[in-house]
Coordinates of C-alpha atoms in Angstrom, one line a residue:
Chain K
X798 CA 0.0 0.0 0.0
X799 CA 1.1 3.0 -1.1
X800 CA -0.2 5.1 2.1
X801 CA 1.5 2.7 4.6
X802 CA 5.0 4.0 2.4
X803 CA 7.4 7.0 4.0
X804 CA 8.1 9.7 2.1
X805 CA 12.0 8.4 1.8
X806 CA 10.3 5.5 0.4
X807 CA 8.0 7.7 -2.0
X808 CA 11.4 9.7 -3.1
X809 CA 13.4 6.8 -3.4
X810 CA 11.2 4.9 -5.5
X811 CA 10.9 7.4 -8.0
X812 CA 14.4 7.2 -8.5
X813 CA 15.6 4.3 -8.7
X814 CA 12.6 1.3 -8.5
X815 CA 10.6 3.5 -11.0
X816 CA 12.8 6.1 -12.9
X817 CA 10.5 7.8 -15.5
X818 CA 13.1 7.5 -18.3
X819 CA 15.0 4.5 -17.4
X820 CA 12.6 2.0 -16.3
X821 CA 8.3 3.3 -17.1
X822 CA 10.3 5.0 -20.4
X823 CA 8.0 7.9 -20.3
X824 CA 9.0 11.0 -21.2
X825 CA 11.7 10.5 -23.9
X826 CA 12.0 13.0 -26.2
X827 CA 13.9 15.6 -24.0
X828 CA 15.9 12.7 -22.9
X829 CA 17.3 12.1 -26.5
X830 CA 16.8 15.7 -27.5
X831 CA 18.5 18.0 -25.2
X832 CA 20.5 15.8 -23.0
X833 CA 24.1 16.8 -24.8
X834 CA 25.5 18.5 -21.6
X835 CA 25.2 17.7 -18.4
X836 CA 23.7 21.2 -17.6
X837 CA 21.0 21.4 -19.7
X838 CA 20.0 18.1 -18.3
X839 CA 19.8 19.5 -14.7
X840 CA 17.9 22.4 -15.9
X841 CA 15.3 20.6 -17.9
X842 CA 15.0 18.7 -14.9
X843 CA 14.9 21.4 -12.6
X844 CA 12.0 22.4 -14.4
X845 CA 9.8 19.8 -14.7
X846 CA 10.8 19.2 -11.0
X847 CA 8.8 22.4 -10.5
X848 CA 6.2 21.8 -12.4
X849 CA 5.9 18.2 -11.4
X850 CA 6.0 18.9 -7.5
X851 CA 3.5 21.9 -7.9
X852 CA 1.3 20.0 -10.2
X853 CA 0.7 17.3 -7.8
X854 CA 0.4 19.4 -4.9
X855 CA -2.4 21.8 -6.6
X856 CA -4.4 18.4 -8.1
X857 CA -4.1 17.2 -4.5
X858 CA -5.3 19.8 -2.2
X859 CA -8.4 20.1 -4.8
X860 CA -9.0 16.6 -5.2
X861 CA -12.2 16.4 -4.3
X862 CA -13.5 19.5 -5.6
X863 CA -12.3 17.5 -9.5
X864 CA -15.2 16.1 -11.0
X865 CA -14.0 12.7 -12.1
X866 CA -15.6 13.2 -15.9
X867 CA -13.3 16.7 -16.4
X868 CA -10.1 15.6 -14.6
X869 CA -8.1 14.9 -17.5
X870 CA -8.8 18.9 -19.1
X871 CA -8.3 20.1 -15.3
X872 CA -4.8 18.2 -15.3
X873 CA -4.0 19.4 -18.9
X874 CA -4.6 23.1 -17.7
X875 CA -2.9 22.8 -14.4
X876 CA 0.3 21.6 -15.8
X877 CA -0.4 24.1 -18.9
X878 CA -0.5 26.9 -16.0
X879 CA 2.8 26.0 -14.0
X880 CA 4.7 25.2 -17.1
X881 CA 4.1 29.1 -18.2
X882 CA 5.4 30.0 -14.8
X883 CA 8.7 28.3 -15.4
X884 CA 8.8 29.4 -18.9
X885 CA 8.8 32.4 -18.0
X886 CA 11.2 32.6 -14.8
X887 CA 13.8 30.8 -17.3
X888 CA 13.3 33.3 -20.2
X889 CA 14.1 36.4 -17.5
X890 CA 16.4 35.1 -15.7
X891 CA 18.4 32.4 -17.5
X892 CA 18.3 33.8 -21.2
X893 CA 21.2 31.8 -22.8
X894 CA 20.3 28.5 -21.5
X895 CA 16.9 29.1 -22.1
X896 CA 17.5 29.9 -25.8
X897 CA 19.6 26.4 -25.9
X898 CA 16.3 24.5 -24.8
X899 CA 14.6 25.8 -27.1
X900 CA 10.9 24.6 -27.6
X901 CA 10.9 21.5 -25.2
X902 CA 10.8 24.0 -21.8
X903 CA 7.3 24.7 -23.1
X904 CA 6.7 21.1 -23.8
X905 CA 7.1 20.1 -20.7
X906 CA 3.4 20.1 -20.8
X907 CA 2.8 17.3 -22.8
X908 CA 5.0 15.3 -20.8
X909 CA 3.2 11.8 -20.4
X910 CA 4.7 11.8 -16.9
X911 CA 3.5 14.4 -15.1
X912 CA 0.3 13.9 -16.3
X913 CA 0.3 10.1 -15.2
X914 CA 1.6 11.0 -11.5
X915 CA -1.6 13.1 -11.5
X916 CA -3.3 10.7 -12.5
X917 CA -2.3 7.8 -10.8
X918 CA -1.3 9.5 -7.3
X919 CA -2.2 12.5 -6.8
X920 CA -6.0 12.6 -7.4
X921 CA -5.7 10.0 -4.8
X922 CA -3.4 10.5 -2.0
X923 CA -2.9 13.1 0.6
X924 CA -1.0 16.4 0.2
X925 CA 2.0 15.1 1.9
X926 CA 2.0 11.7 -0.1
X927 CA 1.5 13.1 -3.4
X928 CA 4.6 16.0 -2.6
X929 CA 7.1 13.3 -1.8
X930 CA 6.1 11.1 -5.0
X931 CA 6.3 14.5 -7.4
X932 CA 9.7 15.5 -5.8
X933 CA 10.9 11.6 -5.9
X934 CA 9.6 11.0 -10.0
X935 CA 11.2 14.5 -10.7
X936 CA 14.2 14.0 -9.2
X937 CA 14.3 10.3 -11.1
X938 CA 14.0 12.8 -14.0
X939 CA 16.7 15.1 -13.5
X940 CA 19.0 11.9 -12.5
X941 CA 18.1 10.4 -16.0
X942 CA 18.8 13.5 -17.8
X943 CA 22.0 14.3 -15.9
X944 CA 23.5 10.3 -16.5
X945 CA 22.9 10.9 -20.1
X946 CA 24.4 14.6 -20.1
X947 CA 27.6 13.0 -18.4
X948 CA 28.1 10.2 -20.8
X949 CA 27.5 12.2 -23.8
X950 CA 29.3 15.3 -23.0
X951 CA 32.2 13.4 -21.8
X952 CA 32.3 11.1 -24.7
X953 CA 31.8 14.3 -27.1
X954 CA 33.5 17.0 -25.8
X955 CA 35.8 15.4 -23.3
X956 CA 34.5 18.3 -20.3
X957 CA 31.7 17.5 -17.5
X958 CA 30.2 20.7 -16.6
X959 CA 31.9 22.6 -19.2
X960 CA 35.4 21.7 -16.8
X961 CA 38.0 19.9 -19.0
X962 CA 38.2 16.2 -18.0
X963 CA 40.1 14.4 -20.4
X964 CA 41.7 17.3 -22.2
X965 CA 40.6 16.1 -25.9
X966 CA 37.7 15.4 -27.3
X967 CA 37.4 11.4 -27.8
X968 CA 34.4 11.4 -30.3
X969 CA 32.6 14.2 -31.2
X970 CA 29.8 11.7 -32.8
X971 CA 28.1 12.1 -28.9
X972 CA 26.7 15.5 -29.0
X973 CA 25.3 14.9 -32.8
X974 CA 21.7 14.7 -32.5
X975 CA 21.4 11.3 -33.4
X976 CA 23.6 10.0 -31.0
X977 CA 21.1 10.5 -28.7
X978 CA 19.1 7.5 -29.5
X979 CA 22.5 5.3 -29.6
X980 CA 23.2 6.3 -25.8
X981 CA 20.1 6.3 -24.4
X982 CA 19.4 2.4 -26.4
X983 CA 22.5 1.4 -24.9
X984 CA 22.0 2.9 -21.6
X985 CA 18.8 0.9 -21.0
X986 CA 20.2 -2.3 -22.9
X987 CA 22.7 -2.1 -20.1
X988 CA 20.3 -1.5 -17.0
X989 CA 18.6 -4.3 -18.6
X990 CA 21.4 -6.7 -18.6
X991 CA 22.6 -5.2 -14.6
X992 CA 18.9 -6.3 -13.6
X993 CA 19.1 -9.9 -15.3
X994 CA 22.9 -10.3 -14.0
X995 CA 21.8 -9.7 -10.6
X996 CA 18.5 -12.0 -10.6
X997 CA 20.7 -15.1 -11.9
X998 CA 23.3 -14.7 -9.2
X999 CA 20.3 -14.4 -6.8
X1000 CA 18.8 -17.6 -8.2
X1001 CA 22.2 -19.6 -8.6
X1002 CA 22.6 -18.0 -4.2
Chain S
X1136 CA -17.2 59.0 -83.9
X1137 CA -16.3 55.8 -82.7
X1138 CA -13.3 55.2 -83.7
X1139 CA -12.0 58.9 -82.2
X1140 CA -13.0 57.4 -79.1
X1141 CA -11.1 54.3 -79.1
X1142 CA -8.3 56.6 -79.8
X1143 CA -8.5 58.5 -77.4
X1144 CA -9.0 56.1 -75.1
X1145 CA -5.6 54.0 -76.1
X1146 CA -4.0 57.4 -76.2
X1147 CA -4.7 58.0 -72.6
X1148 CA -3.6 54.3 -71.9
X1149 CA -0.7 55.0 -73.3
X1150 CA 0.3 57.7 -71.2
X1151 CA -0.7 56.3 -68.2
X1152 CA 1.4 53.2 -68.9
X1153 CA 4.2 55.5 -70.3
X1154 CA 3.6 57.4 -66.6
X1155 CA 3.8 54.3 -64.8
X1156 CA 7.2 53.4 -66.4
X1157 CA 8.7 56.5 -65.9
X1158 CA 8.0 56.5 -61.9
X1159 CA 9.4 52.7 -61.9
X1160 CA 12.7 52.8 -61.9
X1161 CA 13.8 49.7 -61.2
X1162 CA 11.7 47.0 -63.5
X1163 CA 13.0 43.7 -62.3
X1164 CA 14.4 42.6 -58.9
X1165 CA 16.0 38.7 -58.0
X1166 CA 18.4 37.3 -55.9
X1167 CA 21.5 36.3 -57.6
X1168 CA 23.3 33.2 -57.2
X1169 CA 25.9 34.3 -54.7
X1170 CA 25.2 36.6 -51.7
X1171 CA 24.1 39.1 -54.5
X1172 CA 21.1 41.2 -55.4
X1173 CA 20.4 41.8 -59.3
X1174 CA 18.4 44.8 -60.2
X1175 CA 17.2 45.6 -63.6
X1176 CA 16.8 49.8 -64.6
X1177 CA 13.8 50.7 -66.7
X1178 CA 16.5 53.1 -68.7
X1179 CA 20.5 53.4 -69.2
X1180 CA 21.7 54.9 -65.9
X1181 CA 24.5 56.8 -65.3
X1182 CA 27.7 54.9 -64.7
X1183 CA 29.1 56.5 -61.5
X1184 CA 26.1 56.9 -59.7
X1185 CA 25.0 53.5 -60.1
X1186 CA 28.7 51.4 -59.0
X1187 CA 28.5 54.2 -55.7
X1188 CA 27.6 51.5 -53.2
X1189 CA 26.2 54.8 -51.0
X1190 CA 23.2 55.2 -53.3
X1191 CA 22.1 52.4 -52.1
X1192 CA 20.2 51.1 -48.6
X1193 CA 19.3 47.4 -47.9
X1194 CA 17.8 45.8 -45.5
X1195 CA 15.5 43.7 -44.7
X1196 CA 11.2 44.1 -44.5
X1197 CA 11.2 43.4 -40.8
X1198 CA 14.4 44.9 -39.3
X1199 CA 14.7 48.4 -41.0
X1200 CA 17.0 49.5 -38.3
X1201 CA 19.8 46.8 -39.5
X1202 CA 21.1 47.7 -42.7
X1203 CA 23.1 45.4 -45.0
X1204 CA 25.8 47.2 -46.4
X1205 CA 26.5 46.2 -50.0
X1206 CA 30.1 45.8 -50.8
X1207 CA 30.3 46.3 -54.5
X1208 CA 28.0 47.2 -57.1
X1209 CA 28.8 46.3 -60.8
X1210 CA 26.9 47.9 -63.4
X1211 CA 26.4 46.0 -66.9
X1212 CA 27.9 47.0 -70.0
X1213 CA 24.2 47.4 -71.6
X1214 CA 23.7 50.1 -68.7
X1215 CA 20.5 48.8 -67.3
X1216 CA 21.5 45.7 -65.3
X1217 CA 22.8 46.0 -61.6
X1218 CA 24.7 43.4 -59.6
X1219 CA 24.9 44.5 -56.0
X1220 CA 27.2 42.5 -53.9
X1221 CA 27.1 41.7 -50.5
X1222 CA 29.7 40.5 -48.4
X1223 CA 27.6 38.1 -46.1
X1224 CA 24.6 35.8 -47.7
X1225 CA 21.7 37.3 -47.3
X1226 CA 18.9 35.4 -45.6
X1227 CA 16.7 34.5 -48.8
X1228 CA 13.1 33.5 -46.3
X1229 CA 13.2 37.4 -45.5
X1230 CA 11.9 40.4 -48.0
X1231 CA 14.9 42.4 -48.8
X1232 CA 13.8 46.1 -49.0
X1233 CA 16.5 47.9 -51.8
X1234 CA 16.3 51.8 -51.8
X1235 CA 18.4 53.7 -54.5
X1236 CA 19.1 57.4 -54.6
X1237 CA 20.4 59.5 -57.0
X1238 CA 19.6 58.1 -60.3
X1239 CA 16.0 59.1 -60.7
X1240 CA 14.3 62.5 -59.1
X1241 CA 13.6 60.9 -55.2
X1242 CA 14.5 57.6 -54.3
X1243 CA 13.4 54.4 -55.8
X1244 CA 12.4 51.6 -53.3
X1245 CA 11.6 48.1 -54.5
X1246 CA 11.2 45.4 -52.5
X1247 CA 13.2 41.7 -53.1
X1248 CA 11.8 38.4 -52.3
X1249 CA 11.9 34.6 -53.3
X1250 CA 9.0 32.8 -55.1
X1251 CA 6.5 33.0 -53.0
X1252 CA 5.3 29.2 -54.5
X1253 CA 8.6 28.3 -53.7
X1254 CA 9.3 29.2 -50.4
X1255 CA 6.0 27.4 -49.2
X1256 CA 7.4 24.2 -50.9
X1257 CA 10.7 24.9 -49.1
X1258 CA 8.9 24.8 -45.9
X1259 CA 7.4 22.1 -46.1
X1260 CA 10.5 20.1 -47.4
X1261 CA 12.1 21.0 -44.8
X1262 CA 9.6 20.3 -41.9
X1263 CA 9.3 16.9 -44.2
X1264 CA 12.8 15.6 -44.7
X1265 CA 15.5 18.1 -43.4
X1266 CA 14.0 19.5 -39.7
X1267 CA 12.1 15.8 -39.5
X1268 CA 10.4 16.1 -36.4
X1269 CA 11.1 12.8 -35.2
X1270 CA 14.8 11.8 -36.6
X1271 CA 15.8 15.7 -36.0
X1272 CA 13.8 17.5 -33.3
X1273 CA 12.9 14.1 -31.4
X1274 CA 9.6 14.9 -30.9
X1275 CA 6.9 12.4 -30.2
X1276 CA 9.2 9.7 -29.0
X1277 CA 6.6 7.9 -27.1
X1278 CA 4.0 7.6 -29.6
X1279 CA 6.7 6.8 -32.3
X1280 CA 7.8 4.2 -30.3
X1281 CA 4.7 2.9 -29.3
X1282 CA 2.8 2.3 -32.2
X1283 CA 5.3 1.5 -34.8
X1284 CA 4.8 -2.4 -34.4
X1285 CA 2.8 -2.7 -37.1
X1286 CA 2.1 -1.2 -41.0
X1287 CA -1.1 -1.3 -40.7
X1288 CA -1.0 0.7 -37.1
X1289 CA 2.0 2.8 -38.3
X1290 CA -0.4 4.3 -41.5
X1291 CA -3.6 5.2 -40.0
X1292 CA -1.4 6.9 -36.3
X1293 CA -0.1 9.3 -39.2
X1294 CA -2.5 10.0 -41.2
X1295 CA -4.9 10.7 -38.1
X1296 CA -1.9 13.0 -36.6
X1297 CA -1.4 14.5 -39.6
X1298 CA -5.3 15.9 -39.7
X1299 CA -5.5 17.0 -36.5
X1300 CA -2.0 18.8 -37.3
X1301 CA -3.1 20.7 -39.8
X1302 CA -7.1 21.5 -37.9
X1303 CA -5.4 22.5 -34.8
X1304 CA -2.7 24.1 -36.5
X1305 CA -5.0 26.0 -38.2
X1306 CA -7.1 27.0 -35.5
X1307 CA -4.4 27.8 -33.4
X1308 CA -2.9 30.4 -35.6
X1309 CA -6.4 32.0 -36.2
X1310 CA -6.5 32.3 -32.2
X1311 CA -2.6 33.7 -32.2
X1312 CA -3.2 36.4 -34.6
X1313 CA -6.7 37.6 -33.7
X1314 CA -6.7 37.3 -29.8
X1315 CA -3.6 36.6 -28.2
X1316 CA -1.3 38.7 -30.3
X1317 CA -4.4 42.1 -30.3
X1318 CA -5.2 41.9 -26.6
X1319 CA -1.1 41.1 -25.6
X1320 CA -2.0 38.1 -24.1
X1321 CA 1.1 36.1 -25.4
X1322 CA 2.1 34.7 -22.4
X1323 CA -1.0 32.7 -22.3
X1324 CA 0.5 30.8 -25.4
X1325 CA 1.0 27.1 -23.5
X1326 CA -2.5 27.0 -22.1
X1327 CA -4.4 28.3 -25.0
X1328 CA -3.0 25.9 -27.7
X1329 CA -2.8 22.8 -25.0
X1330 CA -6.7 23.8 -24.5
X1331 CA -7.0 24.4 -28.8
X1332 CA -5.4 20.8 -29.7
X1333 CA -7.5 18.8 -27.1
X1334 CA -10.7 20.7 -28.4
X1335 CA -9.7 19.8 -31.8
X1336 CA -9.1 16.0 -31.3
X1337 CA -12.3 15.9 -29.1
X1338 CA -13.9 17.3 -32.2
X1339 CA -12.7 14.9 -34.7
X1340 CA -14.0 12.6 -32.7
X1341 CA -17.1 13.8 -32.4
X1342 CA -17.3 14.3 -35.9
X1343 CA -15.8 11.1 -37.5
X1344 CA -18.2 9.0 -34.9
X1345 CA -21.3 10.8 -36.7
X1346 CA -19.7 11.3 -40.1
X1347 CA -18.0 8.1 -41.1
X1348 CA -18.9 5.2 -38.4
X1349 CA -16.2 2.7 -40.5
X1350 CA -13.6 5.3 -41.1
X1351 CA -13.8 6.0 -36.9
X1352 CA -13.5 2.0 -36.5
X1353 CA -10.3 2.1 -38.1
X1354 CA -9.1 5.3 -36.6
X1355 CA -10.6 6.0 -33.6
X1356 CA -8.6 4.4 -31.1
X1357 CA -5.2 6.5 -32.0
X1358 CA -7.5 9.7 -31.5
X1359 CA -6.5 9.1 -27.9
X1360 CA -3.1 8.9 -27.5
X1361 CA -2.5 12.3 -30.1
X1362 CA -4.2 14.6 -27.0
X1363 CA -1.3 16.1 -25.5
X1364 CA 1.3 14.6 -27.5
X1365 CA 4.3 16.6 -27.9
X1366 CA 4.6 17.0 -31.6
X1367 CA 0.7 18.1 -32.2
X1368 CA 1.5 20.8 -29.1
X1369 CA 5.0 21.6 -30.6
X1370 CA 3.4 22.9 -34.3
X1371 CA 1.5 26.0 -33.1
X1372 CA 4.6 26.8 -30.8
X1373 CA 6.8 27.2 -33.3
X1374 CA 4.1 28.9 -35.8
X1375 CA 3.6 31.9 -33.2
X1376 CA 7.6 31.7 -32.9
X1377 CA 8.2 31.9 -36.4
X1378 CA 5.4 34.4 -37.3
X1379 CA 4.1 32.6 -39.8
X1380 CA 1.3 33.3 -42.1
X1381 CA -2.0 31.1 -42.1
X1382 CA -0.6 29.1 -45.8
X1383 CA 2.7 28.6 -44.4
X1384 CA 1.4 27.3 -41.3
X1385 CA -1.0 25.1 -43.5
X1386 CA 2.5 23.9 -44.9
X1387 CA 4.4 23.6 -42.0
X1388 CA 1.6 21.3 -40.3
X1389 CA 1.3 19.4 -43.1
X1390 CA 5.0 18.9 -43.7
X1391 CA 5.2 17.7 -40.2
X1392 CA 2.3 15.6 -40.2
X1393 CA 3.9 13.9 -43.5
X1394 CA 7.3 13.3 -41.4
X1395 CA 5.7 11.9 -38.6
X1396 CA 3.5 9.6 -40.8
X1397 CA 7.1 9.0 -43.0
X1398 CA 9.0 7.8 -39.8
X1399 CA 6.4 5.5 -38.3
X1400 CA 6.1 3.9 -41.7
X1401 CA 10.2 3.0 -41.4
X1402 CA 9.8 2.2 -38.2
X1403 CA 7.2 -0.2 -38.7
X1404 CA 8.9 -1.5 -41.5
X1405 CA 11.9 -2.2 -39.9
X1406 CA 10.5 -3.3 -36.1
X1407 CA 7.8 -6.3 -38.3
X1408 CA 11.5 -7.7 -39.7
X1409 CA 12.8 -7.1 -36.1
X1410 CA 10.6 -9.5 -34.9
X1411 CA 12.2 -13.0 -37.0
X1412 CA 16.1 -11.9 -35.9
X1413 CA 18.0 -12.9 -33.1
X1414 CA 18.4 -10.4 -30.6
X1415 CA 20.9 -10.4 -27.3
X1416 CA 17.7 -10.7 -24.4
X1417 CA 19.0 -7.3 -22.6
X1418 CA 18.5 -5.5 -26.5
X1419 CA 15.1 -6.6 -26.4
X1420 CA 12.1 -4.0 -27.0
X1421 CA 13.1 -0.5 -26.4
X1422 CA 16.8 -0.6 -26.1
X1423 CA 16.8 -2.2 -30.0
X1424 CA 14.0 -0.1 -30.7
X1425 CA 16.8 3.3 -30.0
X1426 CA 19.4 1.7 -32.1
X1427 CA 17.3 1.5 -35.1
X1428 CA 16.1 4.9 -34.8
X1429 CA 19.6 6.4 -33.8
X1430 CA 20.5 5.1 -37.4
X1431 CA 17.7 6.5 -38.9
X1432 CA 18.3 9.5 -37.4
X1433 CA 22.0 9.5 -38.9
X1434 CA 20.5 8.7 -42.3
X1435 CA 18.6 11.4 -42.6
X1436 CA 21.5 13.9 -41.3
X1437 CA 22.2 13.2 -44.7
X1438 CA 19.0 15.5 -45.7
X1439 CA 21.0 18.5 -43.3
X1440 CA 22.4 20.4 -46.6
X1441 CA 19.4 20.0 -49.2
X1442 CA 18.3 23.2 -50.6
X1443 CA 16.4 23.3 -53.3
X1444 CA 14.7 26.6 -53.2

């Protein structure tokens, strides 16, 4: 039961048990689209963070105030509402990496996962609940994103966090857009093969 | 009596067209191959006047405050045609405004553009092939990888996006330009087109239920999963962005409808032949799924330098 859970256990989940981009693979184009550095995968994640967290918390404190038949527009205009707010904090205050983002800050609100933690928890669960899953699943998020942004910046430009790691760049194939799709395949081909490692030691134990 | 009419009446034509010449300057206006403008003079001009590159001011239609400074101008042996050089290329999507002074009474201002016919094809080649909004802008990952299992599946997902692109494009950009842009409600953008492309898939399927019971059979069930999907949502976005007009948004919908509907169709090609080969277990589904597309993705990087307008 998820009520019985503490919110470590809420966070924790959504990081690693559930990861939105590792394990549910929601959520995948800004994964393969914008996570060439490491930065602009914390601040895509950052964001929908935010938006996550204050999503879940607004869709939970008027849960019962939702009439079941118009949840899904009252979602959809919820998230629409908090995604402008970030949008527009980032355009003032952050211009240049707003301007690298480019159009997927504002489509953080057709992100299937925020709209599914609605959905699933928090038109369900208490204030408190619902807050520790949104900041668990986003955090998952920005974890995702940022594991990407390290293995393709350091594999294309040879820096983590713009500081110079290996002092040349190794292949600058990494921060093409295509090679997107190659890293994150092989990422989860690899999570795949941890997971099925570890249950065949477990069995042969 | 008649026929001093008639005379009269082409005499005056004549004049007036004669008029109209002799206020046009310039007669014919192109870009040239290079970063070059070619202007053609209704009448001989003089020689010094026309090579002084400070007769002339260029910029372009919606930046007047940045002018492009020509670097040369060369004037024709005939007299009447002008090549004006630029040092830079010149972005051809924008009207170029050219003003010359000097060689006619006040200045002569002409405006230079591509074909119109041809710059809408450009659009939508490149929202088709070149800016694919799957392979290059990664949009709609989740639905492309989704329902690309089957042909069959693959065909009608598109052609189902594809329509409610181009409605919801549509009315999106009629909302843009006659509410949000006259009342300054721009930063209302998000919820007003999220609101616009749910309205227009719930209409579609309103309509198709009513309208075509067989052709909703077939189709229906994808109307679903296009609500809030990012590449419907990401059309008007980058229509209000780009300022575009109501047939190049028709274009640009429709160009990106067509890529969707173009990569689902690989994709489904490829993932039915997936199915018979041998596969390492931890590749299975997704993972295998990413490689494909990855290499589709590098194929069509080979689209990056087409230009054909």
């Amino acid at each position: 039961m998820a009520n019985t859970k503490s919110s470590m256990q809420l966070i924790s989940r959504g990081i690693l048990s559930e990861n939105p981009i590792f394990k549910l693979a929601l959520s995948m184009c800004p994964a393969v689209g914008i996570s060439t550095t490491v930065m602009n995968g914390f601040l895509l994640g950052v964001a929908v963070l935010f938006v996550q967290v204050f999503s879940s918390v607004t869709i939970s404190i008027f849960k019962n105030m939702i009439h079941p038949r118009i949840r899904i527009p009252t979602y959809t205009l919820t998230i629409a509402t908090w995604v402008t707010v970030i949008d527009l904090v980032l355009a003032a205050y952050m211009p240049g990496a707003y301007s690298q983002m480019g159009i997927f800050v504002k489509l953080i609100v057709a992100f299937a996962i925020i709209t599914m933690r609605l959905e699933m928890f928090a038109c369900k669960e208490s204030v408190k609940d619902s807050f520790s899953d949104a900041i668990g699943m986003g955090l998952g998020f920005m974890v995702g994103m940022m594991v990407i942004g390290v293995v393709r910046e350091l594999l294309g430009l040879g820096t983590i966090l713009g500081y110079d790691i290996l002092g040349f760049r190794p292949l600058l194939f990494f921060i093409l857009p295509c090679a997107g799709f190659f890293v994150v395949g092989l990422m989860m081909a690899f999570f795949n093969w941890l997971e099925m490692e570890y249950k065949r030691r477990k069995r042969v134990s | 009596m008649t026929k001093l009419i008639f005379k009269m009446l082409l005499a005056t034509l004549l004049l007036f067209s004669s008029q109209a010449w002799a206020g046009q300057l310039i007669v014919e206006q192109s870009f040239g191959d290079g970063p070059e403008i070619l202007l053609k003079f209704a009448h001989p001009v003089d020689k010094a006047t026309a090579e002084n590159i400070a007769s002339y001011t260029v910029y372009e239609e919606n930046d007047p405050d940045i002018r492009i400074k020509p670097s040369d101008a060369v004037l024709a042996t005939d007299g009447v045609t002008l090549d004006l050089k630029f040092a830079e290329n010149l972005n051809r999507a924008q009207t170029h405004v050219v003003e010359v002074r000097g060689l006619s009474s006040e200045p002569a201002v002409t405006n230079v553009s591509k074909s119109y016919l041809g710059y809408l094809l450009s659009i939508l080649i490149s929202a088709l092939l070149v800016n694919n909004f799957v392979f290059t802008k990664y949009l709609g990952l989740c639905v492309f990888f989704g329902t690309s299992k089957r042909k069959s599946t693959a065909k009608g997902m598109g052609v189902v996006f594809t329509i409610v692109m181009v409605l919801s494009a549509c009315m999106s950009w009629f909302f843009y330009q006659f509410f949000l842009i006259p009342f300054d409600l721009n930063f209302l953008q998000i919820v007003v087109f999220i609101g616009l492309v749910s309205l227009t898939v719930q209409a579609v399927d309103t309509i198709l239920r009513k309208v075509n019971p067989i052709l909703f059979n077939s189709f229906g069930v994808y109307l679903v999963l296009v609500i809030a999907n990012c590449v419907v949502i990401a059309v008007p976005l980058i229509l209000a962005n780009n300022n575009y007009n109501i047939l190049e948004t028709i274009m640009l919908s429709l160009g990106a409808g067509g890529g969707f509907l173009l990569a689902l169709y690989l994709m489904s090609s490829v993932n039915e032949r997936l199915e018979l080969a041998k596969i390492p277990p931890s590749f299975k589904g997704l993972p295998i799924a990413f490689i494909v597309a990855g290499q589709f993705a590098m194929a069509f990087l080979g689209f990056s330098g087409l230009k054909i307008f």
